[in-house]
Every structure is written in C-alpha cells, then in structure tokens.
Short mmCIF file of C-alpha atoms in Angstrom, two decimals:
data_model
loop_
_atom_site.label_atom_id
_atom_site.label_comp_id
_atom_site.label_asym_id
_atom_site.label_seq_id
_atom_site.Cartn_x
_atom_site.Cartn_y
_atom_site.Cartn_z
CA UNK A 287 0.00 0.00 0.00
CA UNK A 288 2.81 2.27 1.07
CA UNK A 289 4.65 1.58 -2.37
CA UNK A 290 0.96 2.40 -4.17
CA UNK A 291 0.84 5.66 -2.43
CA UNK A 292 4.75 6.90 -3.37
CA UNK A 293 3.95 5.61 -7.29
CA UNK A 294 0.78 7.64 -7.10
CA UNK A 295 2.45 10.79 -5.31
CA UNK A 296 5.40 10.16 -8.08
CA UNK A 297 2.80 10.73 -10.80
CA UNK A 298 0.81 13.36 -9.32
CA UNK A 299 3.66 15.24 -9.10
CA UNK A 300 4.89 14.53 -12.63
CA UNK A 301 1.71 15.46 -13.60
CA UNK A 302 1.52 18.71 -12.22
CA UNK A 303 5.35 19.70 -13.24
CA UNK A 304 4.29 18.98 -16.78
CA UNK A 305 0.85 20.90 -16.77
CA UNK A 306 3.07 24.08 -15.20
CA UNK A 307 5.53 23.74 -17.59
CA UNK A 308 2.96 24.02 -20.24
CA UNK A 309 0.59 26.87 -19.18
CA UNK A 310 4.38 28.94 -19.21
CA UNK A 311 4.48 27.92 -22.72
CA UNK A 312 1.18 28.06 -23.56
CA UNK A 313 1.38 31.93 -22.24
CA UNK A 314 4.38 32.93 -24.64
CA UNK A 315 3.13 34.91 -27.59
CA UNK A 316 5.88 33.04 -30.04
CA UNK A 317 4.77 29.60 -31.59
CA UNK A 318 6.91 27.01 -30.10
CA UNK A 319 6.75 23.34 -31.60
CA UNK A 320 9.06 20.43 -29.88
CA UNK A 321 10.35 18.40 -32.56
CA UNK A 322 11.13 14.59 -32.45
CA UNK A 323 14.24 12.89 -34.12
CA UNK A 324 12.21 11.69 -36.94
CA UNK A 325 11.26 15.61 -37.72
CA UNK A 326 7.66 15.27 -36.45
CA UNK A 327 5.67 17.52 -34.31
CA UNK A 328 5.56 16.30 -30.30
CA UNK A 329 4.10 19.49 -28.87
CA UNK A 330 3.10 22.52 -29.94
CA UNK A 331 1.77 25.79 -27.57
CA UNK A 332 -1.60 27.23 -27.76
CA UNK A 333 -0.49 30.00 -29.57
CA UNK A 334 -1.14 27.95 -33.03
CA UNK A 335 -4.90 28.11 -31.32
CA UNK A 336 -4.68 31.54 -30.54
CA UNK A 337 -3.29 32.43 -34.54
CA UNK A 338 -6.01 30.36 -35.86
CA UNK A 339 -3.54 27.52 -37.61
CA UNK A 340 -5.47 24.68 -35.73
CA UNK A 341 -5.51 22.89 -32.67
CA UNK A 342 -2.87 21.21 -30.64
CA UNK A 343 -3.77 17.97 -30.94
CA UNK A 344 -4.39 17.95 -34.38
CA UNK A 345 -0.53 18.99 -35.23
CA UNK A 346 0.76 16.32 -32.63
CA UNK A 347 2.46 14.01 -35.17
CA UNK A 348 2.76 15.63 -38.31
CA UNK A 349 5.89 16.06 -40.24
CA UNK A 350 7.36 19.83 -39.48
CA UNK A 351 7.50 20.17 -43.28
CA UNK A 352 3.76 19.16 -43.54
CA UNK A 353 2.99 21.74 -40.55
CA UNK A 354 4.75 24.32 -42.18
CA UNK A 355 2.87 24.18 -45.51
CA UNK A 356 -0.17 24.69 -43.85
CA UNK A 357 1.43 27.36 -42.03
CA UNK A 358 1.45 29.12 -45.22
CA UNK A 359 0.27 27.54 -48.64
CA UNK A 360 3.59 28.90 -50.38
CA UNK A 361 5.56 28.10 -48.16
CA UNK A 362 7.95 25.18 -49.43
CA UNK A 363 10.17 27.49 -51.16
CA UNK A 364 10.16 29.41 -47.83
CA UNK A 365 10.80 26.20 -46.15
CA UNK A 366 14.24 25.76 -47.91
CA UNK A 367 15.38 28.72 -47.91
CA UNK A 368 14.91 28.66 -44.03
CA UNK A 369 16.58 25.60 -43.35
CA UNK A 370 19.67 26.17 -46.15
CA UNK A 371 20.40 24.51 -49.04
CA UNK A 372 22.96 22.03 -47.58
CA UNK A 373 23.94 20.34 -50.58
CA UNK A 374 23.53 22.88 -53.77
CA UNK A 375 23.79 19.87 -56.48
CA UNK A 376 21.36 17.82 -54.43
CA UNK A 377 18.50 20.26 -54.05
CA UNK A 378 19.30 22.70 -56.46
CA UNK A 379 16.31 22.08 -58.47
CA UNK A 380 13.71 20.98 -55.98
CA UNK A 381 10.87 23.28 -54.36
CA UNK A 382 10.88 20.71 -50.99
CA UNK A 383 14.07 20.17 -49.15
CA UNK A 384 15.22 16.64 -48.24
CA UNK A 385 14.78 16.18 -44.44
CA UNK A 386 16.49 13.22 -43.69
CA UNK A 387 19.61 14.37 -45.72
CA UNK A 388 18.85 17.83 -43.24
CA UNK A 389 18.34 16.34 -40.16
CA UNK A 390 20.88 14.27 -40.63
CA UNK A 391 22.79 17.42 -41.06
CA UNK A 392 21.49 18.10 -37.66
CA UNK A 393 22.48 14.86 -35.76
CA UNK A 394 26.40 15.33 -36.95
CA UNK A 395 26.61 18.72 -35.28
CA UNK A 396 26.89 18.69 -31.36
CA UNK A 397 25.12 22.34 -31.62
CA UNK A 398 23.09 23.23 -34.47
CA UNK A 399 20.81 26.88 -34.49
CA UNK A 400 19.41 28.19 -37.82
CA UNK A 401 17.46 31.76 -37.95
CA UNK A 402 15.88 33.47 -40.73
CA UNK A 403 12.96 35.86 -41.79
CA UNK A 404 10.10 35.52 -43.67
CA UNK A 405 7.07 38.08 -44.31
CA UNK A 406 4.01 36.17 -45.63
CA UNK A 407 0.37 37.02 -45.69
CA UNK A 408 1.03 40.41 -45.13
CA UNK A 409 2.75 39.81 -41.79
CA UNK A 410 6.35 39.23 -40.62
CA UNK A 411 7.71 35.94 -38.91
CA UNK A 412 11.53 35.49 -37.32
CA UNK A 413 11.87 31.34 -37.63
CA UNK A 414 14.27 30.11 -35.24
CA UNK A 415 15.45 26.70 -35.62
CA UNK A 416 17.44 25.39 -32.31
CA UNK A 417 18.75 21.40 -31.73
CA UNK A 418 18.72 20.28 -28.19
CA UNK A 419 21.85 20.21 -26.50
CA UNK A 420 22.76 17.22 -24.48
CA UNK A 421 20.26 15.10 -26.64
CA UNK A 422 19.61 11.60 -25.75
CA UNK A 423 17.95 9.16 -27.84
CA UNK A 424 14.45 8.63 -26.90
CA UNK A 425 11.82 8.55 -28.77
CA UNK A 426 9.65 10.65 -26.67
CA UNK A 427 12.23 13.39 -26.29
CA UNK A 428 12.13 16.92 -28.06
CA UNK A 429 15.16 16.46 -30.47
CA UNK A 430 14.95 20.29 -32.02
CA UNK A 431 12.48 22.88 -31.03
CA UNK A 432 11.39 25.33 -33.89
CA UNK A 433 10.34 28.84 -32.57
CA UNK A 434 8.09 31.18 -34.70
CA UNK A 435 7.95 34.89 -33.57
CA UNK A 436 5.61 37.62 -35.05
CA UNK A 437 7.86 40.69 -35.33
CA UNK A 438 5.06 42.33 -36.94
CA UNK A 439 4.51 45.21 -34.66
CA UNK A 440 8.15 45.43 -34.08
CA UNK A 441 8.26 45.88 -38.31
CA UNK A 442 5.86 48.41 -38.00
CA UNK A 443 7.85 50.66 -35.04
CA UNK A 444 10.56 50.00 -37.45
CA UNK A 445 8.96 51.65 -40.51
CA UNK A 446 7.31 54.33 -38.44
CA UNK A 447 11.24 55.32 -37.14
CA UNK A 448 12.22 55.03 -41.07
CA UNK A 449 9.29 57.41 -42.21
CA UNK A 450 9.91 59.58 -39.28
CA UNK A 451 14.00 59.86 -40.40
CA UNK A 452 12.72 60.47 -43.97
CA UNK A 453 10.19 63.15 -43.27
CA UNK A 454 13.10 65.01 -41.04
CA UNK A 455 15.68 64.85 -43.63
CA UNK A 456 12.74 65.89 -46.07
CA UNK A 457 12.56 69.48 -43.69
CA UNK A 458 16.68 69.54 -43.30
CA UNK A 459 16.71 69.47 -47.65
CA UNK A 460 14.19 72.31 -47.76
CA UNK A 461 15.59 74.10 -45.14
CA UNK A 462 19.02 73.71 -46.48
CA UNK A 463 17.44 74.27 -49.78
CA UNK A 464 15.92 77.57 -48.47
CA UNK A 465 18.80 78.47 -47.36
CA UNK A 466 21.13 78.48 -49.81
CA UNK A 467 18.45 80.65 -51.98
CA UNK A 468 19.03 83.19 -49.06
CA UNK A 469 22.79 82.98 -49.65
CA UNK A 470 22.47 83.67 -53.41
CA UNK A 471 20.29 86.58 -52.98
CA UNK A 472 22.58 87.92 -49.89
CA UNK A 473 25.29 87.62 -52.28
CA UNK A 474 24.18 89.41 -55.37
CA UNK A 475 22.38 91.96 -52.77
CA UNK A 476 26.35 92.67 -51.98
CA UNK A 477 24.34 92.24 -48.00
CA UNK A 478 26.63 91.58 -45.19
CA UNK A 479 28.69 87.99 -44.94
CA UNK A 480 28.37 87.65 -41.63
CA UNK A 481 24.18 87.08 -41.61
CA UNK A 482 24.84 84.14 -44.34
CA UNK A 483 27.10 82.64 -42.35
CA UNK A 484 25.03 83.01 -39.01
CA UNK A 485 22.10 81.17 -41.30
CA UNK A 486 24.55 78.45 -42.99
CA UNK A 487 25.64 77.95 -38.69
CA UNK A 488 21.65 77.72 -37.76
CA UNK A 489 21.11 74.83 -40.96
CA UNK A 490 24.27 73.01 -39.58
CA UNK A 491 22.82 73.27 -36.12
CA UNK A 492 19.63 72.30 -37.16
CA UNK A 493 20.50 69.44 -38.73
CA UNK A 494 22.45 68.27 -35.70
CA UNK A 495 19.41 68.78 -33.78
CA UNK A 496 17.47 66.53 -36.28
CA UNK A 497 20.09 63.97 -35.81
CA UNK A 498 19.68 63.98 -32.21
CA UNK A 499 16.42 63.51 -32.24
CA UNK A 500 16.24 60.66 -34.31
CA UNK A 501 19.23 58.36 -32.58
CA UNK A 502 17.61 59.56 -29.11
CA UNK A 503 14.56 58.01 -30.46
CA UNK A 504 15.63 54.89 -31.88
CA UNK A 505 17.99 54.22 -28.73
CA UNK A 506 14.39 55.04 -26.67
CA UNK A 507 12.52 52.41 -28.41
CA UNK A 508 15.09 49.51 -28.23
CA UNK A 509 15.11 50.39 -24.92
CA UNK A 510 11.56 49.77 -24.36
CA UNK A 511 11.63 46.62 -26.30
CA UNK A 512 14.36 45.28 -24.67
CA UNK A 513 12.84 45.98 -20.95
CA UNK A 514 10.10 44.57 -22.26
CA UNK A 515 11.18 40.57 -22.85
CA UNK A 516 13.83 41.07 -20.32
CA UNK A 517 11.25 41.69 -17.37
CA UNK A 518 8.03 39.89 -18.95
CA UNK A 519 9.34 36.95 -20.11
CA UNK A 520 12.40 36.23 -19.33
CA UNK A 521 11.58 36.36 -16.01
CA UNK A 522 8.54 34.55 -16.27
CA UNK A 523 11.13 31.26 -17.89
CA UNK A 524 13.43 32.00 -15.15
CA UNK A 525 10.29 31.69 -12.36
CA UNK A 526 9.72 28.58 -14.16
CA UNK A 527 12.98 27.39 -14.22
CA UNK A 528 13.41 27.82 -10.68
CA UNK A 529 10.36 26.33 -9.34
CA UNK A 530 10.88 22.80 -11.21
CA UNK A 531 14.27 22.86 -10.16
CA UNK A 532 12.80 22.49 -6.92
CA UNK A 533 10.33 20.30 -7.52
CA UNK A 534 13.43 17.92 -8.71
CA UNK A 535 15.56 18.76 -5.26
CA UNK A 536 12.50 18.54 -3.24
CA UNK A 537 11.40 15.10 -4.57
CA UNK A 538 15.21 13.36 -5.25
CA UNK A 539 13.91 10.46 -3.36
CA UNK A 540 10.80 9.83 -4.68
CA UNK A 541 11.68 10.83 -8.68
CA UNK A 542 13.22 7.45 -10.74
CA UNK A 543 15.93 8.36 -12.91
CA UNK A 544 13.99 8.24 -16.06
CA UNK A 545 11.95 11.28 -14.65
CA UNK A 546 15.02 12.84 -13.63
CA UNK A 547 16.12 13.35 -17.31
CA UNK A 548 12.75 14.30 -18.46
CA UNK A 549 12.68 16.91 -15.60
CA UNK A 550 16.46 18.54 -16.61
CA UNK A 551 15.55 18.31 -20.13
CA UNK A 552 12.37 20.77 -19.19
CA UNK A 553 14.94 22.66 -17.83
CA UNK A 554 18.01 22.60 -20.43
CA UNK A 555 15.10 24.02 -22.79
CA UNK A 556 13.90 26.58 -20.49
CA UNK A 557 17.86 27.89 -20.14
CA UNK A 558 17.99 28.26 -23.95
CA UNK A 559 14.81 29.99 -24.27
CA UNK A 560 16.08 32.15 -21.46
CA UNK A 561 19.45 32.52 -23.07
CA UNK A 562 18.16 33.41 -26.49
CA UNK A 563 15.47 36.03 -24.87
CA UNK A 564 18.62 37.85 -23.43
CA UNK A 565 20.69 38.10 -26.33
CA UNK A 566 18.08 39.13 -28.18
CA UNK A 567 17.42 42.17 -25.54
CA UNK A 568 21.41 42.63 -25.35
CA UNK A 569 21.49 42.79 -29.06
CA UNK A 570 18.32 45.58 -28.89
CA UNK A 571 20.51 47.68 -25.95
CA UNK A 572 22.81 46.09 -23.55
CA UNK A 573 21.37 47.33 -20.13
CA UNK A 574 25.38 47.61 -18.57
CA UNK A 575 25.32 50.24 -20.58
CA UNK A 576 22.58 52.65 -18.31
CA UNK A 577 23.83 50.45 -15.27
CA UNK A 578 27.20 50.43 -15.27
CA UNK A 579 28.42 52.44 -18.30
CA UNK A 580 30.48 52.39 -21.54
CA UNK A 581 33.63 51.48 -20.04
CA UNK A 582 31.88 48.29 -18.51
CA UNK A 583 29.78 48.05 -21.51
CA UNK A 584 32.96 47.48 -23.76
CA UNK A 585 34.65 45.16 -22.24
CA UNK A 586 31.07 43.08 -22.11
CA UNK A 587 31.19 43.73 -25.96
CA UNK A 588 34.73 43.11 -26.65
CA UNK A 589 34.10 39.58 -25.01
CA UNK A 590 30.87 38.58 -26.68
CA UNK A 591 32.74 39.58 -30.08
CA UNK A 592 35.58 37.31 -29.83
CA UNK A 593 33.59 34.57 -28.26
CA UNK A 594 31.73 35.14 -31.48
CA UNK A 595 34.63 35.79 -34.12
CA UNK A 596 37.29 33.39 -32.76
CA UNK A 597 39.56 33.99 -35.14
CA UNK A 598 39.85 37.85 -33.89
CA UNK A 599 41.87 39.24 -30.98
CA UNK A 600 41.48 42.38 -30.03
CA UNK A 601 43.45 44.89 -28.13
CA UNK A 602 41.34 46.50 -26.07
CA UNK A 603 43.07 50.28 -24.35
CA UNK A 604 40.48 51.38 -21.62
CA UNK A 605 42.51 54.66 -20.38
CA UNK A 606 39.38 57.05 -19.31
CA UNK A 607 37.39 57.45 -15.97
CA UNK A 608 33.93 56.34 -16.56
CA UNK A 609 32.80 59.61 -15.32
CA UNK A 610 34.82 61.54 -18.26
CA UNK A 611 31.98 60.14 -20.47
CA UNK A 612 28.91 62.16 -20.71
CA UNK A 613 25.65 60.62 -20.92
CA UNK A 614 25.07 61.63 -24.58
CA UNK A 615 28.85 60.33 -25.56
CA UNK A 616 28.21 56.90 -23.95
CA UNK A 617 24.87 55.76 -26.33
CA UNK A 618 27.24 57.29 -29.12
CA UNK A 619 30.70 55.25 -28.39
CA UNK A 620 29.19 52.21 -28.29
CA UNK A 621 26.91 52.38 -31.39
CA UNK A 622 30.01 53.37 -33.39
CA UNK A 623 32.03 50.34 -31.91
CA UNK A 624 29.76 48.14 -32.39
CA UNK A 625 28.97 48.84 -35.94
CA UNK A 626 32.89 49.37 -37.04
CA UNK A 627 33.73 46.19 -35.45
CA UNK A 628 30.60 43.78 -36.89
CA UNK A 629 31.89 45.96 -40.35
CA UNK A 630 35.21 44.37 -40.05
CA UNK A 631 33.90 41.04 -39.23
CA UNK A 632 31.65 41.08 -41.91
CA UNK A 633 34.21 42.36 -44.37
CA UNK A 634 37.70 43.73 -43.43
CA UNK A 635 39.35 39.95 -43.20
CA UNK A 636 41.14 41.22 -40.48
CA UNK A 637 42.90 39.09 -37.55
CA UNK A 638 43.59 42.02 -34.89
CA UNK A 639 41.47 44.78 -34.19
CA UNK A 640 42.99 47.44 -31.75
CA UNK A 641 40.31 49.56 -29.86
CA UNK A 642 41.52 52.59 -28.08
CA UNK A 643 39.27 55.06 -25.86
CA UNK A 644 41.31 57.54 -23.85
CA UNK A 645 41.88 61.12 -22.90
CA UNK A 646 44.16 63.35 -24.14
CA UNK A 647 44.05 67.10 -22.46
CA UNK A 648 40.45 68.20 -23.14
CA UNK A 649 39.66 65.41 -25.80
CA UNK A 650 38.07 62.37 -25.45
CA UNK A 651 39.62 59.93 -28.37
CA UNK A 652 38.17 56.75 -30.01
CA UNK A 653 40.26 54.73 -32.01
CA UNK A 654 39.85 51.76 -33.96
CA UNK A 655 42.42 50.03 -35.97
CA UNK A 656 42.45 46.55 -37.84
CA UNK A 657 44.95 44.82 -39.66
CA UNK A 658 42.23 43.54 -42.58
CA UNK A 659 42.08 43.88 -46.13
CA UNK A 660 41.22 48.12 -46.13
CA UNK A 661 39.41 49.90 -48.98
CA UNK A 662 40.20 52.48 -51.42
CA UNK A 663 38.19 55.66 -49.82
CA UNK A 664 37.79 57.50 -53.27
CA UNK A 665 35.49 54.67 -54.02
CA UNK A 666 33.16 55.55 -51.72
CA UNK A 667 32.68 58.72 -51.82
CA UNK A 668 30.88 61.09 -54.06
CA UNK A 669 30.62 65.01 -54.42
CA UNK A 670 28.22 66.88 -52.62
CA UNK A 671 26.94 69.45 -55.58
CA UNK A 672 30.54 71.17 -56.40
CA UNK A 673 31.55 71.20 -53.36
CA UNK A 674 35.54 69.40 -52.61
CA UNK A 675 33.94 68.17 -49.14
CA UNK A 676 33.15 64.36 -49.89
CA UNK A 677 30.59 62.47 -48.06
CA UNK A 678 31.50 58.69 -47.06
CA UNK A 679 29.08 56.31 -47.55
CA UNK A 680 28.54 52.63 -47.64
CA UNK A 681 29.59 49.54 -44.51
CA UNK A 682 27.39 52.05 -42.54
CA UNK A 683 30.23 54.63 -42.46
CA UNK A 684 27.88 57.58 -43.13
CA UNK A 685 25.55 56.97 -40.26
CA UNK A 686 28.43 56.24 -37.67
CA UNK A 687 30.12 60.05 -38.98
CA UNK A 688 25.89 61.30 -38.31
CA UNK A 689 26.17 59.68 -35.15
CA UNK A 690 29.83 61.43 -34.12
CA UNK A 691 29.05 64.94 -35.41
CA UNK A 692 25.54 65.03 -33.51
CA UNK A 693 27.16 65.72 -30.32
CA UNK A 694 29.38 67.78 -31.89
CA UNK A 695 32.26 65.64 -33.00
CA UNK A 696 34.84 64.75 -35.09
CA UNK A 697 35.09 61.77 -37.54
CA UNK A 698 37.63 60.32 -39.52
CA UNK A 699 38.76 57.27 -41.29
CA UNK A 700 41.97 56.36 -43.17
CA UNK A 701 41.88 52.75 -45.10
CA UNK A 702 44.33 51.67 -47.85
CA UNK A 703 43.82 48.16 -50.21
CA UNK A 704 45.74 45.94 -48.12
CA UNK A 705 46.48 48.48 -45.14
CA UNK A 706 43.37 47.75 -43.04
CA UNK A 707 41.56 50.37 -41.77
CA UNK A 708 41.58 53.07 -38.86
CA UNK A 709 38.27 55.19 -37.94
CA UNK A 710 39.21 57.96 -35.64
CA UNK A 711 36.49 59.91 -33.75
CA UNK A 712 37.54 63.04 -31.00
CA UNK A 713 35.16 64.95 -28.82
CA UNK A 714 35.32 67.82 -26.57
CA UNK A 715 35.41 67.33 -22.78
#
C-alpha cells in the first residue's frame, strides 16, 4: 500500500510539473513546436490556437515540413530557404528540401541553431530553428524545437522610425534648400557675410538637432523593447525554471531516474529559451550600458565579439574614468564600436582589431584600428553638388560620422587596399 501511495504521489507530481511547464508555454506569444528525431511535431503551444492555424492535438504528429505548408500555402520554397540549401547539387532544383539528408545534417553537429525571416500574408515571422543540447535518444524526447515569432509590430515601429528619419531629412533638404536661396540673394544683394554665415551655422545646427532627435529616439525604443522581454518573459522562464528545479531537489527520493532526465531536459530548454530572450534584448541595448556604463559596456562587448569571431583578438586600451563620459557620448561610443567592429567582421578579413578610448588634455579619443584587407576611400565617396567636401558612404560609415558629429564631434577614417583600416572619432570634454 505504502509503495501504491509513493507511485501515485510520483505521478501526481509529474503530472503537475508537466501541466506548469505548459501553461508557461502556452502563455508565450511566439509559436513554439518540440520536434522529435524523426522531424515530427511532439508538442506545440496554444499560440497555433490563438493564430487560428489549428488545434494542438491535431498537429501532434505531423511532419514539421507538412505543418509548415499549412502554415502558409507557399511556403515550401520558404521552407528551404529557411533551413539552407545544404547540398547545392542535391536540391538545387527541388521546391521541398530533403529532411532526412537535413536532419541528418542536424544529428552530426553537437550544436546546431538556424534563424531566418520571412514576411508572408502580409505579416512578418523570425523562424528560429534550435537542436537540443545534451540530446539523448528517446523517442519521446524533443530532439529540435522550432520557434516562430511575429515581429510584426516590431516591423511596424521600425517603418514608423524610417518614415519619421525620412520626413526630417525631407525638412533639413528644404531648409538647407531655403537656405542656400538666401545665400544667393545675400550675395548678389552685396548684404553683409556675416548674416549668411550666421544662417549656414543655424542649418548646420539644425540638422544636428534633427540627428539627435532621431538616434535619441531609436535608442528610446530599443530600450523599451528590450525591458520589455527582459522583465516579462524572461523572467517569467526564469520563475519557471526555478520552481521545477525544486520540484526535482525537493522530490530526489521519490523521482526514478527516467523522470530525472525528463525533468532537466524541461529545464536545459527553459535555459535556452532564457538565453536566447537575453541576447536578443542585449542585441536591442545592452542594459550595462545605463547600469554600469560604456567602459563596462565594452569590455562586455569586446568579449561577446571574440567569443563570437574566434579567429579575432582584439586589443582592447580602456585609459578614461567612466565619469569623463557624458551621458550623450556613452549611447554614441558604443553604437560606433559596435557597428565598425561587426563591419570588419563582416568584411575587413582582419585578424587584430585594436580599440583605443582615452583622454588626451580636453579630448576624449576613439580609435579603432584593424589589420584587414582596407578599402580604397575615393570609391566611396561622391561630391556633394561642387563642393571638394566628400561624403563617405557605404559599410554604414555615413551613419556612424551622423552619429559622431551630432554631439558635436569629429570623424575620420583612413583605409588603404591591403592596409586595413583606422576610424578615428575626438570629442570635446
């Protein structure tokens, strides 16, 4: 009888972990299907209820492939360029991809994660394809699970930013326009330099203010976002985490070792949904940098980017108090790093990178020097009217020079074919 009672207790208590840990997925607002080894549908959330696909039980089963086509009736094309064409001569002509040569794919890597986008049906979808770690066989466990988030809102705040940007520089282009007709009059008028100048100052300044506004806005709304799944759900996975966790330490005795497993494979998943929500909200805006500024920030960056790029060192020179940096400078420093340094990752085939923030007198200096491939500068530039004073553009170069001279700095970069490349940025203290 006793025996009876601890089996019952055992499965009562199963029972109940399970049903928690699905109302906390059933909650999320992304799609989340477990997938077996055999690439069919285990479990899927309530959210394919809640975005009118079907119902749970009726996916339980099906082939992800299959589930994905009703997903969206074009959507095999979708569905290979999603999961990669692994093997070009292979697939090169056919509209479905061949799973078992894909998760096969799968199975030979210890860690496998795919991402892409897609915008169907007049909304946007970020697929996120993720293997277990630590996978054992068993039929029953989740082998891969395949996470579908609607970033359609998040498009939207996107475009409204984008419209917003275009409808300022829209106003800076008349104004400048305006301007300039002032000058020519002033000029054949024989009227006083100094007023042109004083207007030509108030269109530079007003453009700067434009700038501000628009970076100060961005930064404001990745901000938000990234508060946002930081304190809703990420906590809400890391609640969950810690109460099964419990359950497991509370029950040791009474839990076989086949529930064990299941129990720390709940909560292996749980730590990757939790680790992907934070680099997500790192990516948006790292919160070290309002907590414990740039200096701190950096050397948080400088880390994730080599953990990242193996294949990179970098030199990191730290010689500034934290309180040298302004407020304004600190959003600024870091946006410019971080875009100059995913630049040469992306492109500069470079082995060192040597990044350099210091003060010199009344200056505060940013330097950032690789030992890649460089760039011939005259090929990215073009002439503004007739003016000699080019304007860089292209590998985002142009927006991190916006972002410098909108707190009233300086920006420079010096790059020759096979020289790598140096980006030098100076502000007033």
């Amino acid at each position: 009888m006793t025996k009876l009672n601890d089996d019952q207790l055992q499965l009562e208590n199963i029972n109940r972990a399970k049903i928690q840990w699905e109302l906390v997925v059933d909650s999320l607002p992304q799609l989340v299907i477990a997938i077996d080894e055999n690439a069919r549908i285990t479990r899927a959330n309530k959210t394919i209820e809640t975005w009118g696909i079907g119902k749970v039980n009726e996916v339980n089963g099906l082939y992800i492939s299959d589930f994905l086509k009703i997903f969206n009736d074009n959507m095999s094309k979708d569905i290979t360029d999603f999961l990669g064409n692994f093997n070009n001569e292979t697939h090169q002509d056919n509209d479905d991809p061949d799973w078992a040569y894909i998760w096969q794919q799968i199975k030979n890597k210890d860690t496998f994660i795919k991402k892409t986008k897609k915008t169907h049906a007049g909304r946007t979808y970020n697929y996120t394809l993720r293997k277990i770690e630590n996978y054992n066989i068993n039929k029953d466990q989740c082998f891969a699970v395949l996470i579908i988030d609607d970033i359609t809102k998040l498009q939207h705040i996107e475009k409204s930013l984008k419209f917003q940007a275009q409808d300022l520089e829209k106003k800076v282009i008349q104004r400048t326009k305006e301007l300039k007709q002032l000058n020519l009059q002033l000029e054949h008028e024989l009227q006083n330099k100094e007023e042109t100048n004083i207007k030509l100052k108030e269109s530079h300044d007003y453009h700067r203010e434009l700038l501000q506004v628009i970076f100060t806005t961005q930064e404001n709304e990745r901000k938000r976002i990234a508060c946002e799944l930081h304190d809703s759900i990420g906590q809400s996975l890391a609640a969950t985490k810690f109460k099964i966790e419990g359950l497991l330490l509370n029950n040791k005795n009474i839990f076989n070792k086949d529930d064990n497993n299941q129990f720390n494979n709940i909560v292996d998943t749980i730590k990757n949904l939790i680790d992907e929500t934070r680099h997500i909200s790192m990516n948006l805006r790292p919160a070290t940098l309002d907590d414990l500024g740039a200096i701190a920030t950096l050397k948080w960056f400088c880390r994730e980017f080599e953990n990242t790029y193996s294949k990179i060192k970098i030199d990191l020179s730290l010689n500034i108090d934290e309180h040298d940096i302004s407020d304004d400078k600190k959003t600024v420093i870091y946006r410019i790093v971080q875009e100059s340094m995913n630049n040469i990752a992306k492109h500069g085939d470079a082995t060192t990178i040597q990044l350099e923030l210091n003060r010199s007198n009344s200056n505060l200096n940013l330097n950032i020097s690789d030992n890649g491939r460089g760039f011939n500068i005259s090929s990215l530039t073009k002439k503004l009217n007739k003016s000699d004073q080019p304007s860089i553009c292209g590998f985002g170069l142009n927006s991190m020079r916006e972002r410098a001279e909108s707190i009233n700095g300086t920006f420079k970069i010096e790059s020759k074919p096979g020289k790598g490349t140096s980006i030098l940025v100076s502000w007033k203290i």
